[in-house]
């Protein structure tokens, strides 16, 4: 029987990075973090909400003692353009002093969010501070920020899926894709 029920997948114009590619890369990054921090404990600071899926998969590839804490920051509201203003909606629960902190982000775009977070967290005296992002939209960078672990470079297009949203939707797609233009309009 023909299924004509509309689904989220109908809104996708193109899959940029497939589920298999994402999963392979996440495993690779986890293995690198394991090797780089062998013998150490780490504290993962995940940036809500976009990093949620990446975090959940990544930690399953990190065979080291680790703790997780969350930060929530304001980003784009319902649009696709940054307001340029970073606001902390939820701060960390615990101190990061003397710990090996790895910030886990979904995507670095202008770099404003990460720049703000790095400044804020450095003041709290972690032993080490590293950055891990699934996606890097390098073409759009306005502020130069150091990134230690990058999954994929993506072109200057608004992407959704694997945690990334458009107006809070599409986070559950297991791949990274671009929506049809009429969805953004
Ligand atoms: P930045 O401060 O401009 O680097 O933007 C970082 C934040 O903007 C990310 O953590 C995302 O939440 C959001 N963002 C940037 N580009 C995209 C995109 O293409 N799709 C979904 N969210 C995005
Ligand atoms: Mg977002």
Tab-separated table of C-alpha atoms and ligand atoms in Angstrom:
chain	number	residue	atom	x	y	z
A	1	UNK	CA	0.000	0.000	0.000
A	2	UNK	CA	1.272	3.482	-0.801
A	3	UNK	CA	2.131	5.441	2.340
A	4	UNK	CA	1.309	9.111	1.797
A	5	UNK	CA	1.693	10.287	5.400
A	6	UNK	CA	4.089	13.258	5.380
A	7	UNK	CA	7.242	12.708	7.467
A	8	UNK	CA	10.134	14.881	8.615
A	9	UNK	CA	12.238	13.273	5.907
A	10	UNK	CA	10.087	14.944	3.259
A	11	UNK	CA	11.473	18.315	4.428
A	12	UNK	CA	15.070	17.276	3.725
A	13	UNK	CA	16.536	18.532	0.432
A	14	UNK	CA	19.891	16.813	0.789
A	15	UNK	CA	21.773	14.549	3.190
A	16	UNK	CA	25.221	16.122	3.628
A	17	UNK	CA	26.648	13.561	6.043
A	18	UNK	CA	25.048	10.147	6.350
A	19	UNK	CA	24.308	8.333	9.584
A	20	UNK	CA	27.115	5.857	8.834
A	21	UNK	CA	29.616	8.655	8.212
A	22	UNK	CA	28.600	10.391	11.421
A	23	UNK	CA	28.901	7.212	13.481
A	24	UNK	CA	32.287	6.294	12.026
A	25	UNK	CA	33.639	9.785	12.737
A	26	UNK	CA	32.287	9.865	16.276
A	27	UNK	CA	34.037	6.555	17.007
A	28	UNK	CA	37.281	7.982	15.579
A	29	UNK	CA	37.084	11.101	17.716
A	30	UNK	CA	36.349	9.002	20.803
A	31	UNK	CA	39.413	6.881	20.115
A	32	UNK	CA	41.581	9.980	19.702
A	33	UNK	CA	40.355	11.440	22.990
A	34	UNK	CA	41.074	8.110	24.694
A	35	UNK	CA	44.615	8.085	23.373
A	36	UNK	CA	45.260	11.756	24.149
A	37	UNK	CA	44.004	11.523	27.727
A	38	UNK	CA	45.174	8.005	28.585
A	39	UNK	CA	45.642	7.658	32.342
A	40	UNK	CA	43.656	10.840	33.053
A	41	UNK	CA	40.140	11.687	34.088
A	42	UNK	CA	38.125	14.087	31.975
A	43	UNK	CA	35.169	16.376	32.437
A	44	UNK	CA	32.972	16.806	29.396
A	45	UNK	CA	31.120	20.090	29.185
A	46	UNK	CA	28.353	19.671	26.646
A	47	UNK	CA	26.604	22.680	25.164
A	48	UNK	CA	22.839	22.187	25.136
A	49	UNK	CA	20.829	21.359	23.274
A	50	UNK	CA	22.600	20.742	19.978
A	51	UNK	CA	25.430	18.604	21.359
A	52	UNK	CA	23.072	16.092	22.964
A	53	UNK	CA	23.204	13.325	20.348
A	54	UNK	CA	26.913	13.791	19.681
A	55	UNK	CA	27.637	13.606	23.413
A	56	UNK	CA	25.565	10.477	23.895
A	57	UNK	CA	27.345	8.618	21.095
A	58	UNK	CA	30.810	10.036	21.772
A	59	UNK	CA	31.060	8.983	25.418
A	60	UNK	CA	30.331	5.384	24.443
A	61	UNK	CA	33.683	5.468	22.651
A	62	UNK	CA	35.643	6.965	25.552
A	63	UNK	CA	36.980	4.243	27.828
A	64	UNK	CA	38.271	6.621	30.522
A	65	UNK	CA	36.851	7.849	33.820
A	66	UNK	CA	34.695	10.818	32.876
A	67	UNK	CA	32.056	13.126	34.232
A	68	UNK	CA	29.530	15.173	32.269
A	69	UNK	CA	28.196	18.641	32.941
A	70	UNK	CA	25.938	20.871	30.858
A	71	UNK	CA	25.839	24.472	29.744
A	72	UNK	CA	22.939	26.028	27.904
A	73	UNK	CA	23.456	29.169	25.859
A	74	UNK	CA	21.132	31.250	23.768
A	75	UNK	CA	21.870	30.987	20.084
A	76	UNK	CA	19.598	31.695	17.150
A	77	UNK	CA	16.051	31.777	18.405
A	78	UNK	CA	13.816	30.620	15.610
A	79	UNK	CA	15.857	32.011	12.710
A	80	UNK	CA	19.020	30.921	10.975
A	81	UNK	CA	21.098	34.041	11.680
A	82	UNK	CA	23.043	34.667	14.883
A	83	UNK	CA	21.998	37.615	17.024
A	84	UNK	CA	25.680	37.956	17.906
A	85	UNK	CA	24.779	38.021	21.591
A	86	UNK	CA	25.716	35.068	23.804
A	87	UNK	CA	23.731	34.497	26.972
A	88	UNK	CA	24.115	31.723	29.546
A	89	UNK	CA	20.731	30.091	30.111
A	90	UNK	CA	22.104	27.346	32.348
A	91	UNK	CA	25.517	27.339	33.986
A	92	UNK	CA	27.524	24.268	35.021
A	93	UNK	CA	26.461	22.426	38.166
A	94	UNK	CA	30.002	21.861	39.431
A	95	UNK	CA	33.388	23.542	39.587
A	96	UNK	CA	35.881	22.729	36.825
A	97	UNK	CA	38.995	23.756	38.760
A	98	UNK	CA	42.052	21.505	38.177
A	99	UNK	CA	40.123	19.262	35.777
A	100	UNK	CA	40.723	18.213	32.178
A	101	UNK	CA	37.794	19.894	30.500
A	102	UNK	CA	36.609	19.108	26.991
A	103	UNK	CA	33.875	21.322	25.591
A	104	UNK	CA	31.583	19.354	23.277
A	105	UNK	CA	29.731	21.445	20.686
A	106	UNK	CA	27.459	20.610	17.782
A	107	UNK	CA	28.786	23.244	15.383
A	108	UNK	CA	31.130	26.213	15.372
A	109	UNK	CA	29.819	28.897	13.048
A	110	UNK	CA	30.841	32.528	13.706
A	111	UNK	CA	32.862	31.319	16.698
A	112	UNK	CA	31.157	33.807	19.020
A	113	UNK	CA	29.599	31.215	21.294
A	114	UNK	CA	32.789	29.235	21.668
A	115	UNK	CA	34.919	32.348	22.169
A	116	UNK	CA	32.610	33.448	24.964
A	117	UNK	CA	32.600	30.016	26.594
A	118	UNK	CA	36.378	29.634	26.391
A	119	UNK	CA	36.895	32.985	28.093
A	120	UNK	CA	34.380	32.123	30.785
A	121	UNK	CA	35.748	28.652	31.483
A	122	UNK	CA	39.420	29.691	31.429
A	123	UNK	CA	38.710	32.021	34.347
A	124	UNK	CA	37.617	29.004	36.374
A	125	UNK	CA	41.111	27.469	36.327
A	126	UNK	CA	40.715	24.082	34.657
A	127	UNK	CA	43.911	21.996	34.444
A	128	UNK	CA	43.403	21.769	30.669
A	129	UNK	CA	40.715	23.076	28.327
A	130	UNK	CA	40.032	21.518	24.919
A	131	UNK	CA	37.308	21.855	22.306
A	132	UNK	CA	35.546	19.122	20.366
A	133	UNK	CA	32.950	19.972	17.720
A	134	UNK	CA	31.113	17.678	15.381
A	135	UNK	CA	30.803	20.324	12.665
A	136	UNK	CA	32.928	23.272	11.632
A	137	UNK	CA	31.428	25.942	9.356
A	138	UNK	CA	34.818	27.569	8.900
A	139	UNK	CA	33.828	29.887	6.039
A	140	UNK	CA	31.624	31.835	8.417
A	141	UNK	CA	34.162	32.363	11.178
A	142	UNK	CA	34.270	35.874	12.633
A	143	UNK	CA	36.375	35.100	15.688
A	144	UNK	CA	39.368	32.781	15.561
A	145	UNK	CA	38.831	30.006	18.106
A	146	UNK	CA	41.095	27.018	18.832
A	147	UNK	CA	39.464	23.649	18.063
A	148	UNK	CA	41.172	20.392	19.018
A	149	UNK	CA	38.747	17.804	17.609
A	150	UNK	CA	36.621	18.392	14.496
A	151	UNK	CA	34.264	15.887	12.925
A	152	UNK	CA	33.454	17.479	9.584
A	153	UNK	CA	33.829	20.791	7.831
A	154	UNK	CA	30.477	21.899	6.395
A	155	UNK	CA	29.705	24.517	3.760
A	156	UNK	CA	27.955	27.804	4.478
A	157	UNK	CA	24.430	26.396	4.626
A	158	UNK	CA	22.044	25.990	7.533
A	159	UNK	CA	22.163	22.328	8.534
A	160	UNK	CA	19.918	20.207	10.752
A	161	UNK	CA	19.887	16.766	12.285
A	162	UNK	CA	21.955	14.762	14.767
A	163	UNK	CA	21.115	17.316	17.463
A	164	UNK	CA	21.009	20.443	15.321
A	165	UNK	CA	17.672	22.150	15.014
A	166	UNK	CA	15.743	24.564	12.923
A	167	UNK	CA	13.327	26.315	15.309
A	168	UNK	CA	13.716	23.338	17.705
A	169	UNK	CA	12.715	20.764	15.085
A	170	UNK	CA	14.678	18.081	13.192
A	171	UNK	CA	17.119	17.314	16.060
A	172	UNK	CA	16.258	13.601	15.937
A	173	UNK	CA	17.308	13.024	12.327
A	174	UNK	CA	20.213	10.547	12.460
A	175	UNK	CA	22.134	12.337	9.667
A	176	UNK	CA	23.208	15.919	8.886
A	177	UNK	CA	21.082	17.462	6.172
A	178	UNK	CA	19.846	20.627	4.534
A	179	UNK	CA	16.149	21.417	4.444
A	180	UNK	CA	14.155	22.410	1.392
A	181	UNK	CA	14.297	26.193	0.880
A	182	UNK	CA	10.555	26.602	1.443
A	183	UNK	CA	10.944	25.331	5.023
A	184	UNK	CA	13.318	28.187	5.896
A	185	UNK	CA	11.209	30.785	4.108
B	1	LIG	P1	28.315	30.595	16.574
B	1	LIG	O1	28.294	31.317	17.900
B	1	LIG	O2	27.941	31.538	15.445
B	1	LIG	O3	29.602	29.878	16.308
B	1	LIG	O4	27.124	29.572	16.562
B	1	LIG	C1	27.120	28.470	17.354
B	1	LIG	C2	25.717	27.935	17.578
B	1	LIG	O5	24.781	28.359	16.577
B	1	LIG	C3	25.737	26.448	17.484
B	1	LIG	O6	26.042	25.838	18.736
B	1	LIG	C4	24.347	26.111	16.986
B	1	LIG	O7	23.452	25.964	18.070
B	1	LIG	C5	23.941	27.297	16.170
B	1	LIG	N1	24.134	27.044	14.706
B	1	LIG	C6	25.071	27.573	13.904
B	1	LIG	N2	24.967	27.135	12.638
B	1	LIG	C7	23.918	26.272	12.636
B	1	LIG	C8	23.313	25.444	11.616
B	1	LIG	O8	23.702	25.405	10.436
B	1	LIG	N3	22.253	24.688	12.021
B	1	LIG	C9	21.786	24.668	13.310
B	1	LIG	N4	22.329	25.416	14.284
B	1	LIG	C10	23.385	26.214	13.960
B	2	LIG	MG1	20.498	25.728	17.905
